[in-house]
Short mmCIF file of C-alpha atoms and ligand atoms in Angstrom, two decimals:
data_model
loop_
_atom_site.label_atom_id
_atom_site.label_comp_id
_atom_site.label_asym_id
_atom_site.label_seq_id
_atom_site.Cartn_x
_atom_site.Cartn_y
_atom_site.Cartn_z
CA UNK O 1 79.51 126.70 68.59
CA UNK O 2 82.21 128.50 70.97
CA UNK O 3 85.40 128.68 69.58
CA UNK O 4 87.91 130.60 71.63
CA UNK O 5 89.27 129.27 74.49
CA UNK O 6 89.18 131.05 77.86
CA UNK O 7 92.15 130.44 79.55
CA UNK O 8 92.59 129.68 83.07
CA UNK O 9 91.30 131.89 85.75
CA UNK O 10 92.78 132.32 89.62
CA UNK O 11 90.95 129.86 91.95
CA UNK O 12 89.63 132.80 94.07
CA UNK O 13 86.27 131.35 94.32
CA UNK O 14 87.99 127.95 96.20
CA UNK O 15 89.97 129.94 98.49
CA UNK O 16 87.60 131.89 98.91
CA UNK O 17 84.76 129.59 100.03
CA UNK O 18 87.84 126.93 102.05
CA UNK O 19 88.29 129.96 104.36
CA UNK O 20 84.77 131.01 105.08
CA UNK O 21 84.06 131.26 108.65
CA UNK O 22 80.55 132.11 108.01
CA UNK O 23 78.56 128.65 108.55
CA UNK O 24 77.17 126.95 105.23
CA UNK O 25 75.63 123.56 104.14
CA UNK O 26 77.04 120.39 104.38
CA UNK O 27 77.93 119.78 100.86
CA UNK O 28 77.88 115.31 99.30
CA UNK O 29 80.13 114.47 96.87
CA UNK O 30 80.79 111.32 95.22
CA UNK O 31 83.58 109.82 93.12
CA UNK O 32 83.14 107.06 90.56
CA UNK O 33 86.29 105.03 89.52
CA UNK O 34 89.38 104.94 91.83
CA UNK O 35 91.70 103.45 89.01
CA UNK O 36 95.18 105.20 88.29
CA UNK O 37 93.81 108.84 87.65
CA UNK O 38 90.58 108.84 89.98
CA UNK O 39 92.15 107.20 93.05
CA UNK O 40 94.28 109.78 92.95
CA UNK O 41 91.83 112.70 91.93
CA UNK O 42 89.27 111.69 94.90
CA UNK O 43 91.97 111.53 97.69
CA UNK O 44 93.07 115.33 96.75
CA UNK O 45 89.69 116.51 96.61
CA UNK O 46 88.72 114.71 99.83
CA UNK O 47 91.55 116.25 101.36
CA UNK O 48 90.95 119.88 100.51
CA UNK O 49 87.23 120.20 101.16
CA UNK O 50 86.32 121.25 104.80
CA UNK O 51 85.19 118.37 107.81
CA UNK O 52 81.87 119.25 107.28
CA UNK O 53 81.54 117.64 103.38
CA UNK O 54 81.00 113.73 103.19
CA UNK O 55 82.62 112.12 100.03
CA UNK O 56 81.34 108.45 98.97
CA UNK O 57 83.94 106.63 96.80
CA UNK O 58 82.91 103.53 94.50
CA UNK O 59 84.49 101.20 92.22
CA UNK O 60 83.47 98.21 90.54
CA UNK O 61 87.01 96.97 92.22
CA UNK O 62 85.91 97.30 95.77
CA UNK O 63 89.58 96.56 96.97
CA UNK O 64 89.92 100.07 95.82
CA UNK O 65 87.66 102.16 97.07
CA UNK O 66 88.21 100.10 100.75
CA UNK O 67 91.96 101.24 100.37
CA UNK O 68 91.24 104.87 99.52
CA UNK O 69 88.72 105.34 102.41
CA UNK O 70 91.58 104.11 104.98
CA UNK O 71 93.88 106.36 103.25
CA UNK O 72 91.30 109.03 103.95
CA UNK O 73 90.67 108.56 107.31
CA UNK O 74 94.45 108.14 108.20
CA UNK O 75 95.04 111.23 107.23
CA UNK O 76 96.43 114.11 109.77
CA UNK O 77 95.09 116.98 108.06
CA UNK O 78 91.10 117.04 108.11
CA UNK O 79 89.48 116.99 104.95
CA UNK O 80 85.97 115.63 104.13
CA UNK O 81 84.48 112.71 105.97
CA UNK O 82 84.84 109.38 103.31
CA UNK O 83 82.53 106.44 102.94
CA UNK O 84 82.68 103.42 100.59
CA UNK O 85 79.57 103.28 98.26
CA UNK O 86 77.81 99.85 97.74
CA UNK O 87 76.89 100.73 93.93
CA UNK O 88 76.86 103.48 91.75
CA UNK O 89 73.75 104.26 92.78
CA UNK O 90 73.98 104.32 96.10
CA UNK O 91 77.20 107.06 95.62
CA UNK O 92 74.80 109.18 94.15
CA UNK O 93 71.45 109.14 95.79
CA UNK O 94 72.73 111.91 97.99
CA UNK O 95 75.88 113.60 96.28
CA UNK O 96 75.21 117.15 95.13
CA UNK O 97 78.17 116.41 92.74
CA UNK O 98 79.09 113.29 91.19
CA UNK O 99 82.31 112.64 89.54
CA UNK O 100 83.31 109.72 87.04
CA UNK O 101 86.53 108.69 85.73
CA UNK O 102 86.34 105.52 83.92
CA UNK O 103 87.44 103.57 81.24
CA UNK O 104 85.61 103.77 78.42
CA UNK O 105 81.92 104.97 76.37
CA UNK O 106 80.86 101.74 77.52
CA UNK O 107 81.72 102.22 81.44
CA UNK O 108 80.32 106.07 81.36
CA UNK O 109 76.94 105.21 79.84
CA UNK O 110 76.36 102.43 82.34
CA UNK O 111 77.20 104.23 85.10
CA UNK O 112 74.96 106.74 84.16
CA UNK O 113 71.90 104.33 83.38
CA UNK O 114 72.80 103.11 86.89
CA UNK O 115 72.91 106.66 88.67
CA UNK O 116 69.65 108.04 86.36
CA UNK O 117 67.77 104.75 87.94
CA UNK O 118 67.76 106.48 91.35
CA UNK O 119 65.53 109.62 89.80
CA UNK O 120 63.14 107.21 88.44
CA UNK O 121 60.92 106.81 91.12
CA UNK O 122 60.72 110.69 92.33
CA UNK O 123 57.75 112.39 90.79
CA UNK O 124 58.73 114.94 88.12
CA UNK O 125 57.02 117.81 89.44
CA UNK O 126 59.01 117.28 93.01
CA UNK O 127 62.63 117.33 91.98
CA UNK O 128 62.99 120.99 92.04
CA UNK O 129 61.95 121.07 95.59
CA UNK O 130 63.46 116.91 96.53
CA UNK O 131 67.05 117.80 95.62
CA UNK O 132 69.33 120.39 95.29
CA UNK O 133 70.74 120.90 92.08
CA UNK O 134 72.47 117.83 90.75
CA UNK O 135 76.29 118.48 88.90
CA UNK O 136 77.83 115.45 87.12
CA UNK O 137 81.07 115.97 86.08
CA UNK O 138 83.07 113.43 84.24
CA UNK O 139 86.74 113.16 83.49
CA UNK O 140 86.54 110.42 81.31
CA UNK O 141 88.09 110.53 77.64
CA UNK O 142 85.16 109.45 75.79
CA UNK O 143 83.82 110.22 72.38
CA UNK O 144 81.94 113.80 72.24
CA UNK O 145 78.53 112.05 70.66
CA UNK O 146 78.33 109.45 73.78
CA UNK O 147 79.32 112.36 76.19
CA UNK O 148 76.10 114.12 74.52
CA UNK O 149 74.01 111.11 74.80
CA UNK O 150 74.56 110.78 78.66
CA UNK O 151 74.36 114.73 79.04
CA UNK O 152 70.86 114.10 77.18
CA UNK O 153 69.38 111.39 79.66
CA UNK O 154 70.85 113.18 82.74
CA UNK O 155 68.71 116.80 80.99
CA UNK O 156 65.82 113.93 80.77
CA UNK O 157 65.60 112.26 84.10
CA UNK O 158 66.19 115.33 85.80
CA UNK O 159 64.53 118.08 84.11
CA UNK O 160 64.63 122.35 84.88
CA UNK O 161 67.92 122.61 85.35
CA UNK O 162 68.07 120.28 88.61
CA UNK O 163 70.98 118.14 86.98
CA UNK O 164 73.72 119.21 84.74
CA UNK O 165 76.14 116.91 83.15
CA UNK O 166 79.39 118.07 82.02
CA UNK O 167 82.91 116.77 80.33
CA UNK O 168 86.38 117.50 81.89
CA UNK O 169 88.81 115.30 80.28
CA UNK O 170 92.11 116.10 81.84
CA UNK O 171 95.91 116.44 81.09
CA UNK O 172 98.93 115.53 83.19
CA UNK O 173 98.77 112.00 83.70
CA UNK O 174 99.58 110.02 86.95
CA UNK O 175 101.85 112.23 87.95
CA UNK O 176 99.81 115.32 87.34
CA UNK O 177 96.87 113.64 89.21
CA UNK O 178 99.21 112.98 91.85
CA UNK O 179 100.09 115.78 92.40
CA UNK O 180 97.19 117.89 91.57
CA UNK O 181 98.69 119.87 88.90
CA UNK O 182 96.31 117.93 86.05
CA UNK O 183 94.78 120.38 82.96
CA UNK O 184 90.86 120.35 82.69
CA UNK O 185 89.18 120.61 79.74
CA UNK O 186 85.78 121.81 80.01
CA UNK O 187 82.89 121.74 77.76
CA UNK O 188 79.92 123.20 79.85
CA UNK O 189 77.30 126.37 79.80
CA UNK O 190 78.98 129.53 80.98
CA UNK O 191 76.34 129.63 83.97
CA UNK O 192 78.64 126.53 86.03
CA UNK O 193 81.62 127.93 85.32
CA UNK O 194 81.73 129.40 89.13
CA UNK O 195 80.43 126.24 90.36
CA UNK O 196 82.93 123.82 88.50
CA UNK O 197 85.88 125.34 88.42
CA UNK O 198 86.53 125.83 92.66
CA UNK O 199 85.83 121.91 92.30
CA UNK O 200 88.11 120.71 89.73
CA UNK O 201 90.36 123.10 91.17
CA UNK O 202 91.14 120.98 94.23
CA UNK O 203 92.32 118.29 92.18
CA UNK O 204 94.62 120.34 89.30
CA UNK O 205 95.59 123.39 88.68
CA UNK O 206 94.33 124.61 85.62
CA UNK O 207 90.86 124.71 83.71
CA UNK O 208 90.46 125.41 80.15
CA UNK O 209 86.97 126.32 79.45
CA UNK O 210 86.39 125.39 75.70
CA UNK O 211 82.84 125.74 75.32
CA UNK O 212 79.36 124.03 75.38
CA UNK O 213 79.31 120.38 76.94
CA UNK O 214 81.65 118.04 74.22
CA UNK O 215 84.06 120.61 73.92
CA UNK O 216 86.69 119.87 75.97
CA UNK O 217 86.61 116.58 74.36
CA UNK O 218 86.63 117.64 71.06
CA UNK O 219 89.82 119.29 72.21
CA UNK O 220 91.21 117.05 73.97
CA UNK O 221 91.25 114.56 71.43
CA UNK O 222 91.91 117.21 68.34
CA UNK O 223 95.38 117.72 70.99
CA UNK O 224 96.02 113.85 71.68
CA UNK O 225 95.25 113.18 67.44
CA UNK O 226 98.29 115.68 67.36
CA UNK O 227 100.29 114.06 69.80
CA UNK O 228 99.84 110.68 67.88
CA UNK O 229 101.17 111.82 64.92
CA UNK O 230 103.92 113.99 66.45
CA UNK O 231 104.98 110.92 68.54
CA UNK O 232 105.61 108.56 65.35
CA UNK O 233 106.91 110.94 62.91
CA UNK O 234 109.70 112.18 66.29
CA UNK O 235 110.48 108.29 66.59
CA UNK O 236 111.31 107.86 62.32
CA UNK O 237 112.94 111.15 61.94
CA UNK O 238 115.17 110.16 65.35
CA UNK O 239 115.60 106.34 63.82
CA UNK O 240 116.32 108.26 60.36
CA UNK O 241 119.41 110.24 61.48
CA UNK O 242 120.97 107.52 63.84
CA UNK O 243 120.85 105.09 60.99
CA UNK O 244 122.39 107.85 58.96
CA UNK O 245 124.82 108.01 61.27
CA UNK O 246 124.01 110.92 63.16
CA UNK O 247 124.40 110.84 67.15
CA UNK O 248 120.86 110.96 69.01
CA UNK O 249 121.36 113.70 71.64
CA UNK O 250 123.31 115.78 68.67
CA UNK O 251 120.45 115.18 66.73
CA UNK O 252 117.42 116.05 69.65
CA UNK O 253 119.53 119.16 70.13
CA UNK O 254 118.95 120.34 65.96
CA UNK O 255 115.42 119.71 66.22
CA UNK O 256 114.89 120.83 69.43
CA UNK O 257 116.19 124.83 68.18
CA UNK O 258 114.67 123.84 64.61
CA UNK O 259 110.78 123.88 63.36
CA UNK O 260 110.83 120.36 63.80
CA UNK O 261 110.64 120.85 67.55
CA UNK O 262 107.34 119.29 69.59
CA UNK O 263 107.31 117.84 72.87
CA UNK O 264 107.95 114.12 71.64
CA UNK O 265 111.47 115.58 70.66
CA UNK O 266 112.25 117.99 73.64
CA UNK O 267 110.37 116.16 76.46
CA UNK O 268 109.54 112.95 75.96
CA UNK O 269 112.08 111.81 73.46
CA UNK O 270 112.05 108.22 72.46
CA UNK O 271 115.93 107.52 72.10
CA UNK O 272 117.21 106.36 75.43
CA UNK O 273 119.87 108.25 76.67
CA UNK O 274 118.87 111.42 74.90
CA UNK O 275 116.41 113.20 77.69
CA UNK O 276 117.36 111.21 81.31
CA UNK O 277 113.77 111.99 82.25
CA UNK O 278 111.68 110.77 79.73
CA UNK O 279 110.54 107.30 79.98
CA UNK O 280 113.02 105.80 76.84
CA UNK O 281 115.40 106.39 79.72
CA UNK O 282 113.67 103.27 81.52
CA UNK O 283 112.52 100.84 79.45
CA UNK O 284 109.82 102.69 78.46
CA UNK O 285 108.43 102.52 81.89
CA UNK O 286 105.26 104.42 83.32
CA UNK O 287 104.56 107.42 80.95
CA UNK O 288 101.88 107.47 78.63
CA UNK O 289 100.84 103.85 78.32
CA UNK O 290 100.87 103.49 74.50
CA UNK O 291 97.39 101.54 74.87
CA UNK O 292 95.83 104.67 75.92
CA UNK O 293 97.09 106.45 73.39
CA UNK O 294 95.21 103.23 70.64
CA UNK O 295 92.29 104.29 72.43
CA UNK O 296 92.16 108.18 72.06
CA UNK O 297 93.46 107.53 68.75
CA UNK O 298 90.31 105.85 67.98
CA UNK O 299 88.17 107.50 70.05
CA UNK O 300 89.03 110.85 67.13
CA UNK O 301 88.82 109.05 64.35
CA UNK O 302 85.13 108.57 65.09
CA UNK O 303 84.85 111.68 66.37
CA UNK O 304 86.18 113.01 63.19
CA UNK O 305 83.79 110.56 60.67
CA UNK O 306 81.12 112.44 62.12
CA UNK O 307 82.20 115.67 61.65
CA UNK O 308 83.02 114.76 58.61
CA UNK O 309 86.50 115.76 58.83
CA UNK O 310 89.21 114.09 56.97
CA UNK O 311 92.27 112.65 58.82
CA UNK O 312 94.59 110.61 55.75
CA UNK O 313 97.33 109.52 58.52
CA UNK O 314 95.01 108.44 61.27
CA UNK O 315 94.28 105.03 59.87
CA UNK O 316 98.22 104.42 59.32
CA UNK O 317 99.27 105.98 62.70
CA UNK O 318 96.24 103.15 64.29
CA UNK O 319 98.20 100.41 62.44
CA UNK O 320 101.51 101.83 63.50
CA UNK O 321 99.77 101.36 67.40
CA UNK O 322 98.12 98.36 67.51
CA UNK O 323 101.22 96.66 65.77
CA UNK O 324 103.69 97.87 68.30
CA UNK O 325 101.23 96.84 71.27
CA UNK O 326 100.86 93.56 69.80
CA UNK O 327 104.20 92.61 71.01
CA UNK O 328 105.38 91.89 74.10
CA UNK O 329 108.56 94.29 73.91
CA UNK O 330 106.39 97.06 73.67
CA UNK O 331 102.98 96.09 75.54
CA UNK O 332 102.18 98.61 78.18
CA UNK O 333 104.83 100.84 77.53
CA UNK O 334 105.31 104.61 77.21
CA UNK O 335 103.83 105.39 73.69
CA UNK O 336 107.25 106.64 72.62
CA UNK O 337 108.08 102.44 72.79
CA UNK O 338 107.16 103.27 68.96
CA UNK O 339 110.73 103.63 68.17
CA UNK O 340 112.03 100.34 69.60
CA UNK O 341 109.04 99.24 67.60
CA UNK O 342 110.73 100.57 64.20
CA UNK O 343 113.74 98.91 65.42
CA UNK O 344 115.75 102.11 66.78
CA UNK O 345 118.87 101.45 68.03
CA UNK O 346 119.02 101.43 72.05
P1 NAD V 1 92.07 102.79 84.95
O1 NAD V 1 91.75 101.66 84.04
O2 NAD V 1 93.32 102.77 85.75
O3 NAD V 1 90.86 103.00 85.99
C1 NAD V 1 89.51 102.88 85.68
C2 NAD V 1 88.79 102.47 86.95
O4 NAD V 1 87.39 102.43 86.66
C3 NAD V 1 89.18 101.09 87.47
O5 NAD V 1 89.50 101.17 88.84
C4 NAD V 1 87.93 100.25 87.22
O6 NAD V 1 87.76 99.21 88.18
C5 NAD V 1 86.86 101.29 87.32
N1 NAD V 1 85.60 100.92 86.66
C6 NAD V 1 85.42 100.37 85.45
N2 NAD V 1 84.10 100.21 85.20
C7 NAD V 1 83.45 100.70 86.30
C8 NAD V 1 82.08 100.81 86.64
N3 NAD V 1 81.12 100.40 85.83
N4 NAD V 1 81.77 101.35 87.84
C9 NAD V 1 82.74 101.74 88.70
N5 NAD V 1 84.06 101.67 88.42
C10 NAD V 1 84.40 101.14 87.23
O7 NAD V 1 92.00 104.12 84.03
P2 NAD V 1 92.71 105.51 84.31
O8 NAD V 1 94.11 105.45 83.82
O9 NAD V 1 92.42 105.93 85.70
O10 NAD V 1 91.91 106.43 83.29
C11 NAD V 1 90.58 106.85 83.51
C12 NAD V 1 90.17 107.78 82.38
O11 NAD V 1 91.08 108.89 82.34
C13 NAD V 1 90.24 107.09 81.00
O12 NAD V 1 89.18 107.51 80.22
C14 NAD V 1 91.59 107.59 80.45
O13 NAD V 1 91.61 107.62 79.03
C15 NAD V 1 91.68 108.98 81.04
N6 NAD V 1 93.04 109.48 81.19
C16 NAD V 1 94.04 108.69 81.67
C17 NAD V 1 95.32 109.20 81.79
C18 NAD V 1 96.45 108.34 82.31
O14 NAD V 1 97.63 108.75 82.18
N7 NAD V 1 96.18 107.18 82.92
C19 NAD V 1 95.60 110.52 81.43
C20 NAD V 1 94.55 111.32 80.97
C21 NAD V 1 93.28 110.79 80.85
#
């Protein structure tokens, strides 16, 4: 398996092809799961392709996808023509490329049974020439082995290359989707790379290519295991020193220049009052919601059992989670809410 990472290239193909003047084909796109990071993904990508792509938008909440389309059309600047989808299905019987951001394992492989269901009826031997090639890219974080699974009955249902499923978990959060500054991670065959990358480009602004299709969820969750860990052992060592007498920011600002340093410390520190711009700083508010972090938590453990990898503090850092979720102080909260948790001083 690929083990280096390539690091991010120059979007040259996007710009390249946004300012063609030579005529090309309409291009479909479709966008599965408008909750906090996708409603936000679709309506940047909808807004930087040309007037001449369609994008079809579905949710299971159809509130959603109804509110996104008006947002769409209201819009001054152009961008692609938007439709609400009736089903999952129906977003994909045309799309050329199909994107999914949803919850869980669960949520990807039924969408997926769902969207395969509208091959079934097409005779083998007439895909190549029925449809153009078919891309499915999803930005879920899921567990590698399911993300395999799905890429295995998309390679079944449409054979010879006509549909390729690939993972792109991302990095940046709400804001970063937003905004459009997220981090892809990509685990695909080198042979898309010129085809994904002007895509998820329109929606972020880097894309780490980490190998074969799993790979950029294998890294993102080897990353967010880190992150886990980091995040408890900043909000003990930080509860440590104030009980000890030591003043928070006086503290941060040891670590911070010292080889305890990580970003729970310097950016997202969990003692209010010590970074103004972390979430500690309000209640805990928005941030990384610390149920997400149960879930990706979990989500590399199992990844790990398989690989057969041991991780001796995962189990306690789960515990640490689901405790401090469990009550209603913390519930919903930034992850760094761990340190009210321990009963930090606020
Ligand atoms: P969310 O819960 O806000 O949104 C998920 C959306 O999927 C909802 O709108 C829901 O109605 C929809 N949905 C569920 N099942 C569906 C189905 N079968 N068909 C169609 N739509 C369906 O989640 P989110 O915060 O947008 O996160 C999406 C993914 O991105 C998750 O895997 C998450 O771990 C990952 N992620 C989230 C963040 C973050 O900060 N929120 C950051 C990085 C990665």
């Amino acid at each position: 398996m690929k083990t280096t990472v390539r690091l991010w290239r120059r979007p040259v193909l996007a710009q390249r092809r946004a300012f063609s003047s030579s005529a090309r084909r309409l291009d479909n796109y479709a966008f599965i799961g408008l909750g906090q990071m996708g409603y936000q993904m679709a309506r940047n990508l909808q807004a930087k392709l040309p007037p001449s792509d369609i994008i079809r938008v579905f949710d299971i909440n159809k509130a959603a996808a109804d509110k996104l389309v008006q947002e769409m059309a209201s819009q001054q600047a152009g961008g692609a023509s938007a439709q609400v989808a009736q089903s999952a299905a129906d977003a994909a019987r045309d799309a050329d490329t199909l994107i999914t951001c949803l919850p869980e394992p669960k949520h990807v492989k039924s969408t997926y049974d769902a969207i395969l269901s509208v091959y079934g009826s097409v005779q083998k031997e007439d895909m190549g020439t029925q449809f153009k090639s078919r891309l499915f890219i999803d930005c879920s974080t899921i567990d590698p082995t399911s993300s395999r699974e799905v890429a295995n009955a998309v390679s079944t249902a449409l054979p010879n290359g006509v549909g390729n499923f690939v993972d792109a978990p991302m990095s940046g959060g709400v804001v970063g989707a937003t905004a459009g500054t997220l981090t892809f991670m990509l685990g695909a065959p080198e042979s898309l790379l010129g085809r994904i990358e002007p895509i998820l480009l329109r929606m972020g602004k880097r894309v780490l290519h980490c190998g074969p299709q799993g790979a950029g969820l294998s890294a993102k969750l080897a990353n967010n295991y880190l992150l886990a860990i980091e995040n408890i052992a900043t909000a003990e060592a930080m509860n440590l020193g104030v009980k000890w007498g030591l003043d928070p920011k006086v503290l941060a600002s040891v670590i911070n220049v010292s080889t305890g340093k990580c970003w729970p410390s310097e950016i997202n520190n969990p003692v209010p009052g010590v970074v103004e711009t972390a979430p500690a700083s309000r209640d805990y508010a928005g941030g990384f919601g610390i149920g997400l972090m149960r879930k990706d938590l979990k989500l590399a453990i199992l990844a790990a059992k398989e690989a057969g990898a041991e991780l001796p503090l995962a189990d306690k850092a789960s515990e640490v989670y689901e405790a401090a979720e469990s009550e209603e102080r913390c519930k919903g909260r930034d992850f760094s809410v761990v340190y009210r948790w321990l009963g930090g001083k606020e």
